Amino acid sequence: MIIFGTKGYLYQLAILTLVCGQCGNPAAHTLRKRVTKFTLFFVPLFPISTKYLTQCTFCGAEQKVTGEQAEQLQSQSTSGTSGQTHGQPQQHDRF
């Protein structure tokens, strides 16, 4: 018997102040990286997909961004402020 599946990891990369495209408010947005890994016997082996997104803290709307845009936003946040601390990944199991 072989047990396999996927496991999701969510990393918070930065907190940015942006104007939300959904509600139009200038609010804090979290820049997140979502990595889905293939697991074999509950051991994560390799990443299947990597997605970047921003989420408005005012209305909760999420917007997908590319990897290049995420790097630019992250570099802007660290150069413009004293630097944000990186959170621990949150794990989401899917079978």
CSV table of N, CA and C in Angstrom, one decimal:
chain,number,residue,atom,x,y,z
A,1,MET,N,0.8,-1.2,0.0
A,1,MET,CA,0.0,0.0,0.0
A,1,MET,C,0.9,1.2,0.0
A,2,ILE,N,0.6,2.2,-0.9
A,2,ILE,CA,1.4,3.4,-1.0
A,2,ILE,C,0.5,4.5,-0.6
A,3,ILE,N,0.9,5.4,0.3
A,3,ILE,CA,0.2,6.5,0.7
A,3,ILE,C,0.8,7.8,0.1
A,4,PHE,N,0.1,8.5,-0.7
A,4,PHE,CA,0.6,9.8,-1.3
A,4,PHE,C,-0.5,10.8,-1.2
A,5,GLY,N,-0.1,12.1,-1.4
A,5,GLY,CA,-1.0,13.2,-1.4
A,5,GLY,C,-0.2,14.5,-1.6
A,6,THR,N,-0.8,15.6,-1.2
A,6,THR,CA,-0.2,16.9,-1.3
A,6,THR,C,-0.3,17.6,0.1
A,7,LYS,N,0.6,18.5,0.3
A,7,LYS,CA,0.6,19.3,1.5
A,7,LYS,C,0.9,20.8,1.1
A,8,GLY,N,0.1,21.7,1.6
A,8,GLY,CA,0.3,23.1,1.3
A,8,GLY,C,1.0,23.8,2.4
A,9,TYR,N,1.9,24.7,2.0
A,9,TYR,CA,2.6,25.6,2.9
A,9,TYR,C,2.3,27.1,2.5
A,10,LEU,N,2.0,27.9,3.5
A,10,LEU,CA,1.7,29.3,3.3
A,10,LEU,C,2.7,30.1,4.0
A,11,TYR,N,3.5,30.9,3.3
A,11,TYR,CA,4.5,31.8,3.9
A,11,TYR,C,4.1,33.3,3.7
A,12,GLN,N,4.1,34.0,4.8
A,12,GLN,CA,3.9,35.4,4.7
A,12,GLN,C,5.2,36.1,4.5
A,13,LEU,N,5.3,36.8,3.3
A,13,LEU,CA,6.6,37.4,2.9
A,13,LEU,C,6.8,38.8,3.4
A,14,ALA,N,5.7,39.6,3.4
A,14,ALA,CA,5.7,41.0,3.7
A,14,ALA,C,4.3,41.6,4.0
A,15,ILE,N,4.3,42.7,4.6
A,15,ILE,CA,3.1,43.5,4.8
A,15,ILE,C,3.3,44.8,4.2
A,16,LEU,N,2.4,45.1,3.2
A,16,LEU,CA,2.5,46.3,2.4
A,16,LEU,C,1.3,47.2,2.5
A,17,THR,N,1.5,48.5,2.3
A,17,THR,CA,0.4,49.4,2.3
A,17,THR,C,0.1,49.7,0.8
A,18,LEU,N,-1.1,49.3,0.3
A,18,LEU,CA,-1.4,49.4,-1.1
A,18,LEU,C,-2.9,49.9,-1.2
A,19,VAL,N,-3.3,50.4,-2.3
A,19,VAL,CA,-4.7,50.7,-2.6
A,19,VAL,C,-5.4,49.5,-3.1
A,20,CYS,N,-6.4,49.0,-2.5
A,20,CYS,CA,-7.1,47.8,-2.8
A,20,CYS,C,-7.9,48.0,-4.2
A,21,GLY,N,-7.7,47.0,-5.1
A,21,GLY,CA,-8.5,47.1,-6.3
A,21,GLY,C,-9.9,46.7,-6.2
A,22,GLN,N,-10.3,46.1,-5.1
A,22,GLN,CA,-11.7,45.7,-4.8
A,22,GLN,C,-12.5,46.8,-4.1
A,23,CYS,N,-12.0,47.2,-3.0
A,23,CYS,CA,-12.7,48.2,-2.1
A,23,CYS,C,-12.2,49.6,-2.3
A,24,GLY,N,-11.0,49.8,-2.9
A,24,GLY,CA,-10.5,51.2,-3.1
A,24,GLY,C,-9.9,51.8,-1.9
A,25,ASN,N,-9.8,51.1,-0.8
A,25,ASN,CA,-9.2,51.7,0.4
A,25,ASN,C,-7.7,51.5,0.4
A,26,PRO,N,-6.9,52.5,0.9
A,26,PRO,CA,-5.5,52.3,1.1
A,26,PRO,C,-5.4,51.5,2.4
A,27,ALA,N,-5.0,50.3,2.3
A,27,ALA,CA,-5.0,49.4,3.5
A,27,ALA,C,-3.7,48.5,3.4
A,28,ALA,N,-3.5,47.9,4.5
A,28,ALA,CA,-2.4,46.9,4.6
A,28,ALA,C,-2.7,45.7,3.8
A,29,HIS,N,-1.8,45.2,3.0
A,29,HIS,CA,-1.9,44.0,2.3
A,29,HIS,C,-0.8,43.0,2.7
A,30,THR,N,-1.2,41.7,2.8
A,30,THR,CA,-0.1,40.7,3.1
A,30,THR,C,0.3,40.1,1.8
A,31,LEU,N,1.6,40.0,1.6
A,31,LEU,CA,2.1,39.3,0.5
A,31,LEU,C,2.5,37.9,0.9
A,32,ARG,N,1.8,36.9,0.3
A,32,ARG,CA,2.0,35.5,0.7
A,32,ARG,C,2.5,34.7,-0.5
A,33,LYS,N,3.2,33.6,-0.1
A,33,LYS,CA,3.6,32.6,-1.1
A,33,LYS,C,3.0,31.3,-0.7
A,34,ARG,N,2.3,30.6,-1.6
A,34,ARG,CA,1.7,29.3,-1.3
A,34,ARG,C,2.4,28.3,-2.2
A,35,VAL,N,3.0,27.3,-1.5
A,35,VAL,CA,3.7,26.2,-2.1
A,35,VAL,C,3.0,24.9,-1.8
A,36,THR,N,2.7,24.1,-2.8
A,36,THR,CA,2.1,22.8,-2.7
A,36,THR,C,3.1,21.8,-3.0
A,37,LYS,N,3.3,20.9,-2.1
A,37,LYS,CA,4.3,19.8,-2.3
A,37,LYS,C,3.7,18.4,-2.4
A,38,PHE,N,4.3,17.6,-3.2
A,38,PHE,CA,3.9,16.2,-3.3
A,38,PHE,C,4.4,15.4,-2.1
A,39,THR,N,3.6,14.6,-1.4
A,39,THR,CA,4.1,13.8,-0.3
A,39,THR,C,3.9,12.3,-0.6
A,40,LEU,N,4.9,11.6,0.0
A,40,LEU,CA,4.9,10.2,-0.1
A,40,LEU,C,5.1,9.6,1.3
A,41,PHE,N,4.1,8.9,1.8
A,41,PHE,CA,4.1,8.5,3.2
A,41,PHE,C,4.3,9.6,4.2
A,42,PHE,N,3.5,10.7,3.9
A,42,PHE,CA,3.5,11.9,4.7
A,42,PHE,C,4.8,12.7,4.7
A,43,VAL,N,5.7,12.4,3.9
A,43,VAL,CA,7.0,13.2,3.8
A,43,VAL,C,6.9,14.0,2.5
A,44,PRO,N,7.0,15.4,2.7
A,44,PRO,CA,7.0,16.3,1.5
A,44,PRO,C,8.3,16.1,0.7
A,45,LEU,N,8.1,15.8,-0.6
A,45,LEU,CA,9.3,15.5,-1.4
A,45,LEU,C,9.7,16.6,-2.3
A,46,PHE,N,8.8,17.1,-3.1
A,46,PHE,CA,9.1,18.2,-4.1
A,46,PHE,C,7.9,19.1,-4.3
A,47,PRO,N,8.2,20.4,-4.7
A,47,PRO,CA,7.1,21.3,-4.9
A,47,PRO,C,6.4,21.0,-6.2
A,48,ILE,N,5.1,21.0,-6.2
A,48,ILE,CA,4.3,20.9,-7.4
A,48,ILE,C,3.9,22.2,-8.0
A,49,SER,N,3.5,23.2,-7.1
A,49,SER,CA,3.2,24.5,-7.6
A,49,SER,C,3.6,25.6,-6.6
A,50,THR,N,3.8,26.8,-7.1
A,50,THR,CA,4.2,27.9,-6.2
A,50,THR,C,3.3,29.1,-6.8
A,51,LYS,N,2.6,29.7,-5.9
A,51,LYS,CA,1.7,30.8,-6.2
A,51,LYS,C,2.0,32.0,-5.3
A,52,TYR,N,1.9,33.2,-5.8
A,52,TYR,CA,2.0,34.4,-4.9
A,52,TYR,C,0.7,35.2,-5.0
A,53,LEU,N,0.4,35.8,-3.9
A,53,LEU,CA,-0.9,36.5,-3.8
A,53,LEU,C,-0.8,37.6,-2.8
A,54,THR,N,-1.6,38.6,-2.9
A,54,THR,CA,-1.7,39.7,-1.9
A,54,THR,C,-3.2,39.6,-1.4
A,55,GLN,N,-3.4,39.9,-0.1
A,55,GLN,CA,-4.7,39.9,0.5
A,55,GLN,C,-4.9,41.2,1.2
A,56,CYS,N,-6.0,41.9,0.9
A,56,CYS,CA,-6.3,43.1,1.6
A,56,CYS,C,-6.8,42.8,3.0
A,57,THR,N,-6.3,43.5,4.0
A,57,THR,CA,-6.7,43.3,5.4
A,57,THR,C,-8.0,44.0,5.7
A,58,PHE,N,-8.5,44.9,4.8
A,58,PHE,CA,-9.7,45.6,5.1
A,58,PHE,C,-10.9,44.8,4.6
A,59,CYS,N,-10.9,44.4,3.3
A,59,CYS,CA,-12.0,43.6,2.8
A,59,CYS,C,-11.8,42.2,2.6
A,60,GLY,N,-10.5,41.7,2.7
A,60,GLY,CA,-10.2,40.3,2.5
A,60,GLY,C,-10.0,39.8,1.1
A,61,ALA,N,-10.1,40.7,0.1
A,61,ALA,CA,-10.0,40.4,-1.3
A,61,ALA,C,-8.5,39.9,-1.6
A,62,GLU,N,-8.4,38.8,-2.4
A,62,GLU,CA,-7.1,38.3,-2.8
A,62,GLU,C,-6.8,38.6,-4.2
A,63,GLN,N,-5.6,38.9,-4.6
A,63,GLN,CA,-5.2,39.1,-5.9
A,63,GLN,C,-3.9,38.3,-6.2
A,64,LYS,N,-3.9,37.6,-7.3
A,64,LYS,CA,-2.7,36.8,-7.7
A,64,LYS,C,-1.7,37.8,-8.3
A,65,VAL,N,-0.4,37.5,-8.0
A,65,VAL,CA,0.7,38.3,-8.6
A,65,VAL,C,1.7,37.3,-9.1
A,66,THR,N,2.5,37.7,-10.0
A,66,THR,CA,3.6,36.9,-10.6
A,66,THR,C,4.8,36.8,-9.6
A,67,GLY,N,5.7,35.9,-9.8
A,67,GLY,CA,6.9,35.8,-9.0
A,67,GLY,C,7.7,37.1,-9.1
A,68,GLU,N,7.9,37.7,-10.3
A,68,GLU,CA,8.6,38.9,-10.4
A,68,GLU,C,8.0,40.1,-9.7
A,69,GLN,N,6.7,40.2,-9.8
A,69,GLN,CA,6.0,41.2,-9.0
A,69,GLN,C,6.1,41.1,-7.5
A,70,ALA,N,6.1,39.8,-7.1
A,70,ALA,CA,6.2,39.5,-5.7
A,70,ALA,C,7.6,39.9,-5.2
A,71,GLU,N,8.7,39.6,-6.0
A,71,GLU,CA,10.0,40.0,-5.6
A,71,GLU,C,10.2,41.6,-5.5
A,72,GLN,N,9.5,42.3,-6.5
A,72,GLN,CA,9.6,43.7,-6.5
A,72,GLN,C,8.9,44.3,-5.3
A,73,LEU,N,7.7,43.8,-5.0
A,73,LEU,CA,7.0,44.3,-3.8
A,73,LEU,C,7.7,44.0,-2.5
A,74,GLN,N,8.3,42.8,-2.4
A,74,GLN,CA,9.1,42.4,-1.2
A,74,GLN,C,10.3,43.3,-1.1
A,75,SER,N,11.0,43.6,-2.2
A,75,SER,CA,12.2,44.5,-2.1
A,75,SER,C,11.8,45.9,-1.7
A,76,GLN,N,10.7,46.4,-2.2
A,76,GLN,CA,10.2,47.7,-1.8
A,76,GLN,C,9.8,47.8,-0.4
A,77,SER,N,9.3,46.7,0.2
A,77,SER,CA,8.9,46.8,1.6
A,77,SER,C,10.1,46.7,2.5
A,78,THR,N,11.1,46.0,2.1
A,78,THR,CA,12.3,45.9,3.0
A,78,THR,C,13.2,47.2,2.9
A,79,SER,N,13.2,47.8,1.7
A,79,SER,CA,14.0,49.0,1.5
A,79,SER,C,13.3,50.2,2.1
A,80,GLY,N,11.9,50.2,2.1
A,80,GLY,CA,11.2,51.4,2.5
A,80,GLY,C,11.0,51.4,4.0
A,81,THR,N,11.0,50.2,4.7
A,81,THR,CA,10.8,50.2,6.1
A,81,THR,C,12.0,49.5,6.8
A,82,SER,N,11.8,49.3,8.0
A,82,SER,CA,12.9,48.7,8.8
A,82,SER,C,13.0,47.2,8.5
A,83,GLY,N,12.1,46.6,7.7
A,83,GLY,CA,12.1,45.2,7.5
A,83,GLY,C,11.0,44.5,8.2
A,84,GLN,N,10.3,43.6,7.6
A,84,GLN,CA,9.3,42.9,8.3
A,84,GLN,C,9.8,41.5,8.7
A,85,THR,N,9.3,41.0,9.7
A,85,THR,CA,9.7,39.6,10.2
A,85,THR,C,8.9,38.6,9.3
A,86,HIS,N,9.5,37.6,9.0
A,86,HIS,CA,8.9,36.5,8.2
A,86,HIS,C,8.2,35.5,9.2
A,87,GLY,N,7.0,35.2,8.8
A,87,GLY,CA,6.2,34.3,9.7
A,87,GLY,C,6.5,32.9,9.4
A,88,GLN,N,6.1,32.0,10.3
A,88,GLN,CA,6.3,30.6,10.1
A,88,GLN,C,5.3,30.1,9.1
A,89,PRO,N,5.6,29.1,8.3
A,89,PRO,CA,4.6,28.6,7.4
A,89,PRO,C,3.5,27.9,8.0
A,90,GLN,N,2.3,28.0,7.5
A,90,GLN,CA,1.1,27.3,7.9
A,90,GLN,C,0.9,26.1,7.0
A,91,GLN,N,0.7,25.0,7.6
A,91,GLN,CA,0.5,23.8,6.8
A,91,GLN,C,-0.9,23.4,6.6
A,92,HIS,N,-1.3,23.0,5.4
A,92,HIS,CA,-2.6,22.6,5.0
A,92,HIS,C,-2.5,21.2,4.4
A,93,ASP,N,-3.1,20.2,5.0
A,93,ASP,CA,-3.0,18.9,4.4
A,93,ASP,C,-4.2,18.6,3.5
A,94,ARG,N,-3.9,18.0,2.4
A,94,ARG,CA,-5.0,17.5,1.4
A,94,ARG,C,-4.7,16.1,1.0
A,95,PHE,N,-5.6,15.3,1.0
A,95,PHE,CA,-5.4,13.9,0.6
A,95,PHE,C,-6.4,13.5,-0.5
